[in-house]
PDB file of C-alpha atoms in Angstrom:
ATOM      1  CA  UNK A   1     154.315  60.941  93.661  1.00 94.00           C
ATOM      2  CA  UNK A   2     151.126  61.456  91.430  1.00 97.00           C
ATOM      3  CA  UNK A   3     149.540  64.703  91.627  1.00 97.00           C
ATOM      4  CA  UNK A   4     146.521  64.211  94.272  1.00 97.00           C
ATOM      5  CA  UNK A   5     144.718  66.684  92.973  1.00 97.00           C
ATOM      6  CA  UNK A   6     144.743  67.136  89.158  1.00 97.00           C
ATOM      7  CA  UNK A   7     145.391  62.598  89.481  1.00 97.00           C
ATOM      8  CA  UNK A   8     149.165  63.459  86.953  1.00 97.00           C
ATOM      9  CA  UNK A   9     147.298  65.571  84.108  1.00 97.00           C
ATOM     10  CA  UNK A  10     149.419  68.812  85.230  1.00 97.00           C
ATOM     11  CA  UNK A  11     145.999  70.567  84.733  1.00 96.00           C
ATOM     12  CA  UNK A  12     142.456  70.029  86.737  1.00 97.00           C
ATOM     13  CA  UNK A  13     139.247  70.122  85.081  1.00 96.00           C
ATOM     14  CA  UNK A  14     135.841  70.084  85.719  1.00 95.00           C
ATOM     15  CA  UNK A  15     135.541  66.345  87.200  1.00 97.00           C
ATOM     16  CA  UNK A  16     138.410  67.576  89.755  1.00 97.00           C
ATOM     17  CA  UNK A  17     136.897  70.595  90.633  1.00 96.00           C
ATOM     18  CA  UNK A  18     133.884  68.942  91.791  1.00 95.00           C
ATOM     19  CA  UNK A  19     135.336  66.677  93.564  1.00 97.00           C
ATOM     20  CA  UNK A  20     137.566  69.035  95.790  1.00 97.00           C
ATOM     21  CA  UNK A  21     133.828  70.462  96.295  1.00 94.00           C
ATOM     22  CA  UNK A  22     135.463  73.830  94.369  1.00 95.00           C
ATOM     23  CA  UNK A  23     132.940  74.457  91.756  1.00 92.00           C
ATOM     24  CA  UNK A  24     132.307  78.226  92.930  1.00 93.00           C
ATOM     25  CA  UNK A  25     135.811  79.088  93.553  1.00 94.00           C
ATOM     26  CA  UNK A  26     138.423  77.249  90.802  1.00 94.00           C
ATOM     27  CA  UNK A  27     138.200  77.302  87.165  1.00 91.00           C
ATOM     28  CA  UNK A  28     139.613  74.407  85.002  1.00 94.00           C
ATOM     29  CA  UNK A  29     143.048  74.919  83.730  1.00 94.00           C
ATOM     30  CA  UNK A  30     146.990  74.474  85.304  1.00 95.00           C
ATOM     31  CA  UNK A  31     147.167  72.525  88.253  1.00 96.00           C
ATOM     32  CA  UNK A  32     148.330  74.985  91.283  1.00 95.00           C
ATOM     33  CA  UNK A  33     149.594  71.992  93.821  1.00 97.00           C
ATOM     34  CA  UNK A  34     152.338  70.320  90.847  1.00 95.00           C
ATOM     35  CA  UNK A  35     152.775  73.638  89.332  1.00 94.00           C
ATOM     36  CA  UNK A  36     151.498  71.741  86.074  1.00 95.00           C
ATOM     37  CA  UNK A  37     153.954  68.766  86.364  1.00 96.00           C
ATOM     38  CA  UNK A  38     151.591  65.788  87.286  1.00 97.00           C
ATOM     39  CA  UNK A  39     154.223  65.258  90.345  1.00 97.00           C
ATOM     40  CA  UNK A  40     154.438  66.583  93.914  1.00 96.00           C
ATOM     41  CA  UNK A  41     156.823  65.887  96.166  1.00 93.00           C
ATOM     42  CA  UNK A  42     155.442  63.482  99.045  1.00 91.00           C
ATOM     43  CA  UNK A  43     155.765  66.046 101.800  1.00 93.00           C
ATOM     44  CA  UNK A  44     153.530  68.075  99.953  1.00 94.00           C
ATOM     45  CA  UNK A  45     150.268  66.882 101.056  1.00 90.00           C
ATOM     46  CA  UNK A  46     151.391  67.491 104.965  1.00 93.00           C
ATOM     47  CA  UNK A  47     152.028  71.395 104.137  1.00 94.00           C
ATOM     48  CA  UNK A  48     149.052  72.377 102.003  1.00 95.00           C
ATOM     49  CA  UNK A  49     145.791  70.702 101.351  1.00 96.00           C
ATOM     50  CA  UNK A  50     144.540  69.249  98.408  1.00 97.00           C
ATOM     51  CA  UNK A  51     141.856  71.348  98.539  1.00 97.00           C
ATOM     52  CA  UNK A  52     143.404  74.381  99.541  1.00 96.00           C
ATOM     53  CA  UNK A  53     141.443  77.270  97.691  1.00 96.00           C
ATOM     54  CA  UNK A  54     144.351  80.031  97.665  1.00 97.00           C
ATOM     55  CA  UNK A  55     146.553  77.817  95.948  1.00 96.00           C
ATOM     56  CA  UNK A  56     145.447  78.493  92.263  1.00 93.00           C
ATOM     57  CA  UNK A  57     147.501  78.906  89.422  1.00 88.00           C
ATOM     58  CA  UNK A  58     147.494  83.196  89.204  1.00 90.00           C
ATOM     59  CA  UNK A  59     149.347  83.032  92.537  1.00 93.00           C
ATOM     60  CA  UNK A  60     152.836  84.510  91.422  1.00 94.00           C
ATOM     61  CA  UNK A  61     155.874  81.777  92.035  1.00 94.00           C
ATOM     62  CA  UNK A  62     156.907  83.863  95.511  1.00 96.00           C
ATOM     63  CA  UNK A  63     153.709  83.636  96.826  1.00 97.00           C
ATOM     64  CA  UNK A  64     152.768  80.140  96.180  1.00 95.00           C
ATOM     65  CA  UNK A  65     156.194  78.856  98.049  1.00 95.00           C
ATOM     66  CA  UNK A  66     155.832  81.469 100.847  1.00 97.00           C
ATOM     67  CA  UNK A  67     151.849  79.906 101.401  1.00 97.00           C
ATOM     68  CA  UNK A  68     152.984  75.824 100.851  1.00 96.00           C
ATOM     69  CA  UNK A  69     156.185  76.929 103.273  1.00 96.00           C
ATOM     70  CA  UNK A  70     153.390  78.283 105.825  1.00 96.00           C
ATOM     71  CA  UNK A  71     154.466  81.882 106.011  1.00 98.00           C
ATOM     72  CA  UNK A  72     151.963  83.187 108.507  1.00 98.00           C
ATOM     73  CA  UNK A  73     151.463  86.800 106.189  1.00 98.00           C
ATOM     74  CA  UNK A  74     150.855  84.282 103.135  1.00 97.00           C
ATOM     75  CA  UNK A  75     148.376  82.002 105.104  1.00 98.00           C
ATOM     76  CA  UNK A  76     146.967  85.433 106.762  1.00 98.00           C
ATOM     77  CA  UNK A  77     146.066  86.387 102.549  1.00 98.00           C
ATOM     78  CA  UNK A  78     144.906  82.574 101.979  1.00 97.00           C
ATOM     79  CA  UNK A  79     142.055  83.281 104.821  1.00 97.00           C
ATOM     80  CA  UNK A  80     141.095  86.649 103.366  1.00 97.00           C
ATOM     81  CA  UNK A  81     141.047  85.233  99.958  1.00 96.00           C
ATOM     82  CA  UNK A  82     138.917  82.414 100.706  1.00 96.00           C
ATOM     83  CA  UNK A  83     136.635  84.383 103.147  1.00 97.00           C
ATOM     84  CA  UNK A  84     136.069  87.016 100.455  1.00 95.00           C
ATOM     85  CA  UNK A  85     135.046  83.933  97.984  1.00 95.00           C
ATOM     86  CA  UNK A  86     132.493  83.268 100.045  1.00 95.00           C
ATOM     87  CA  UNK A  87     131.265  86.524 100.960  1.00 96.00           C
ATOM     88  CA  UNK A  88     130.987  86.990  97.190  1.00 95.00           C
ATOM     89  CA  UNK A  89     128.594  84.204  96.802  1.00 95.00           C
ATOM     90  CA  UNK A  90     127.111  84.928  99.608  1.00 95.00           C
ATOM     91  CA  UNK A  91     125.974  88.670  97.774  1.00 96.00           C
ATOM     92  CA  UNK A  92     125.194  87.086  94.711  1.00 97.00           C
ATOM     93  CA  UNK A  93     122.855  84.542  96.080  1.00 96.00           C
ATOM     94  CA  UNK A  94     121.112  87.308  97.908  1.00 96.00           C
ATOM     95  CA  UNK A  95     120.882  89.844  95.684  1.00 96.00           C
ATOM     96  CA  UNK A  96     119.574  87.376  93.293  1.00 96.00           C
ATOM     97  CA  UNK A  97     117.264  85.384  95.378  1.00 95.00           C
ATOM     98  CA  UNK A  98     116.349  88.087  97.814  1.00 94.00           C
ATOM     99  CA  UNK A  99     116.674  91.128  95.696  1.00 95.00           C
ATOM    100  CA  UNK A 100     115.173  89.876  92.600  1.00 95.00           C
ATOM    101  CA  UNK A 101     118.296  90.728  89.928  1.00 96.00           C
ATOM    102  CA  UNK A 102     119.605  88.888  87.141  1.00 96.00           C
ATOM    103  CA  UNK A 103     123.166  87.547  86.266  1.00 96.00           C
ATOM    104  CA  UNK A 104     123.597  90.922  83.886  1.00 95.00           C
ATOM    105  CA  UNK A 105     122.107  93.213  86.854  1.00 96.00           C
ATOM    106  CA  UNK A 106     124.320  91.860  89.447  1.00 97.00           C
ATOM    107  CA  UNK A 107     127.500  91.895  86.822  1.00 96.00           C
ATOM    108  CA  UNK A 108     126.742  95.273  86.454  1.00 94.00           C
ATOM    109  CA  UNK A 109     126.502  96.204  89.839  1.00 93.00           C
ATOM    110  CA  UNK A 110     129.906  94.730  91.183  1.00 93.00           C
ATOM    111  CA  UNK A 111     131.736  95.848  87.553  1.00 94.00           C
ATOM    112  CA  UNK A 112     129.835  99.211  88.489  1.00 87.00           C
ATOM    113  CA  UNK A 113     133.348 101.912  89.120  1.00 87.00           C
ATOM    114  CA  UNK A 114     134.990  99.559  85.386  1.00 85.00           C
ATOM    115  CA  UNK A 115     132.230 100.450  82.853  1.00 81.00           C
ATOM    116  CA  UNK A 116     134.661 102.685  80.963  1.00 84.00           C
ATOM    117  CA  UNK A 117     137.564 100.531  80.694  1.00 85.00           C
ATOM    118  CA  UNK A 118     138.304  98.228  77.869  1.00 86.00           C
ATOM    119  CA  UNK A 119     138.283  95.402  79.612  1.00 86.00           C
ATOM    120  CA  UNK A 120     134.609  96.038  80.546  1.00 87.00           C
ATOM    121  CA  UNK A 121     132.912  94.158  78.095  1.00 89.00           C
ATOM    122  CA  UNK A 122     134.610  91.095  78.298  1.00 89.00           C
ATOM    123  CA  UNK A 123     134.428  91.453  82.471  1.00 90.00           C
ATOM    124  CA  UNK A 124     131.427  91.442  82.240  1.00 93.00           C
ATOM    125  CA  UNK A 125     130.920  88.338  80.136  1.00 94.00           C
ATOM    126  CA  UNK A 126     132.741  86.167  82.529  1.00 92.00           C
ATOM    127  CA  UNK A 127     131.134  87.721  85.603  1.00 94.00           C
ATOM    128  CA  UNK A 128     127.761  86.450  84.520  1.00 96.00           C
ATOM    129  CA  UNK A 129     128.837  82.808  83.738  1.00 95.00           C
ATOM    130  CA  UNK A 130     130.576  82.737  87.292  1.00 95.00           C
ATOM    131  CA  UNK A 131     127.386  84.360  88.847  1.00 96.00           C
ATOM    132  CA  UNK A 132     124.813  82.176  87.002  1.00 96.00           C
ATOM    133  CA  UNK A 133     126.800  79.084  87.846  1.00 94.00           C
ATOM    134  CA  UNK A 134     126.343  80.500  91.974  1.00 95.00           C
ATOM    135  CA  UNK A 135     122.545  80.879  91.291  1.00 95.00           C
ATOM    136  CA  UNK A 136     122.486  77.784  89.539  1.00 92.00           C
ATOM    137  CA  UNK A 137     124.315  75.738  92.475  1.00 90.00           C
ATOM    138  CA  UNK A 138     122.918  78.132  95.444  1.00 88.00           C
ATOM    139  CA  UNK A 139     119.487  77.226  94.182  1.00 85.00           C
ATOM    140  CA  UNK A 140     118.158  74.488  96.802  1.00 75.00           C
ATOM    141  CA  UNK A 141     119.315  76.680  99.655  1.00 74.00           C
ATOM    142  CA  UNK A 142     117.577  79.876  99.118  1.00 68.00           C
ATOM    143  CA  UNK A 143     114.415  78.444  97.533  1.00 63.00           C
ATOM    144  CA  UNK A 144     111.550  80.063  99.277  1.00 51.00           C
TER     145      UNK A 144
END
């Protein structure tokens, strides 16, 4: 059947993301559920969610089967995953709202024990467009 989640475009973009209410957590690119084919089998949709925010496309090809197939130390990682997500935000929003720090500030605090790797740099640069798109949609509920 169709892909559910990326609709058969073996990739999900921004329209999908918002609509699986992922903005904070997915980034467009390969579609996770169909692997990138456009197709999932229909059984697939009874063992993992559409929505399911540990199933992203980084997740090595062991690990996604053991977390669709319900292995209880793979769905044990999903719930850490997802609950770290969201204690992330969580920081941001108050370190930004309630602390008084930038995007850069805040980048620089959690990238704090990399500043002398190479990677650093370029860290950095994605850390600020994923924390000023939290500010951004954390906005309404920590206005003051």
């Amino acid at each position: 059947m169709e892909c559910p989640r990326c609709f058969g475009k073996g990739h999900v973009d921004w329209d999908d993301i918002k609509r699986l209410n992922q903005e904070l957590k997915w980034i467009p690119g390969s579609c996770a559920y169909c692997n990138g084919t456009g197709k999932v089998d229909s059984k697939m949709e009874t063992k993992v969610a559409v929505d399911a925010t540990y199933l992203v496309n980084n997740l090595s090809e062991i690990e996604r089967r053991l977390f669709i197939n319900g292995n209880p130390d793979a769905l044990e990682r999903a719930a850490h995953y997802e609950k770290y997500l969201e204690d992330l935000i969580e920081q941001v929003l108050y370190l930004h709202f309630k602390g008084r720090l930038g995007a850069e500030q805040i980048a620089e605090f959690f990238l704090l024990s990399q500043t002398h790797s190479d990677s650093y740099e370029g860290q950095k640069v994605d850390l600020i467009d994923y924390i000023n798109r939290i500010i951004v949609k954390g906005e309404s509920q920590w206005r003051m």
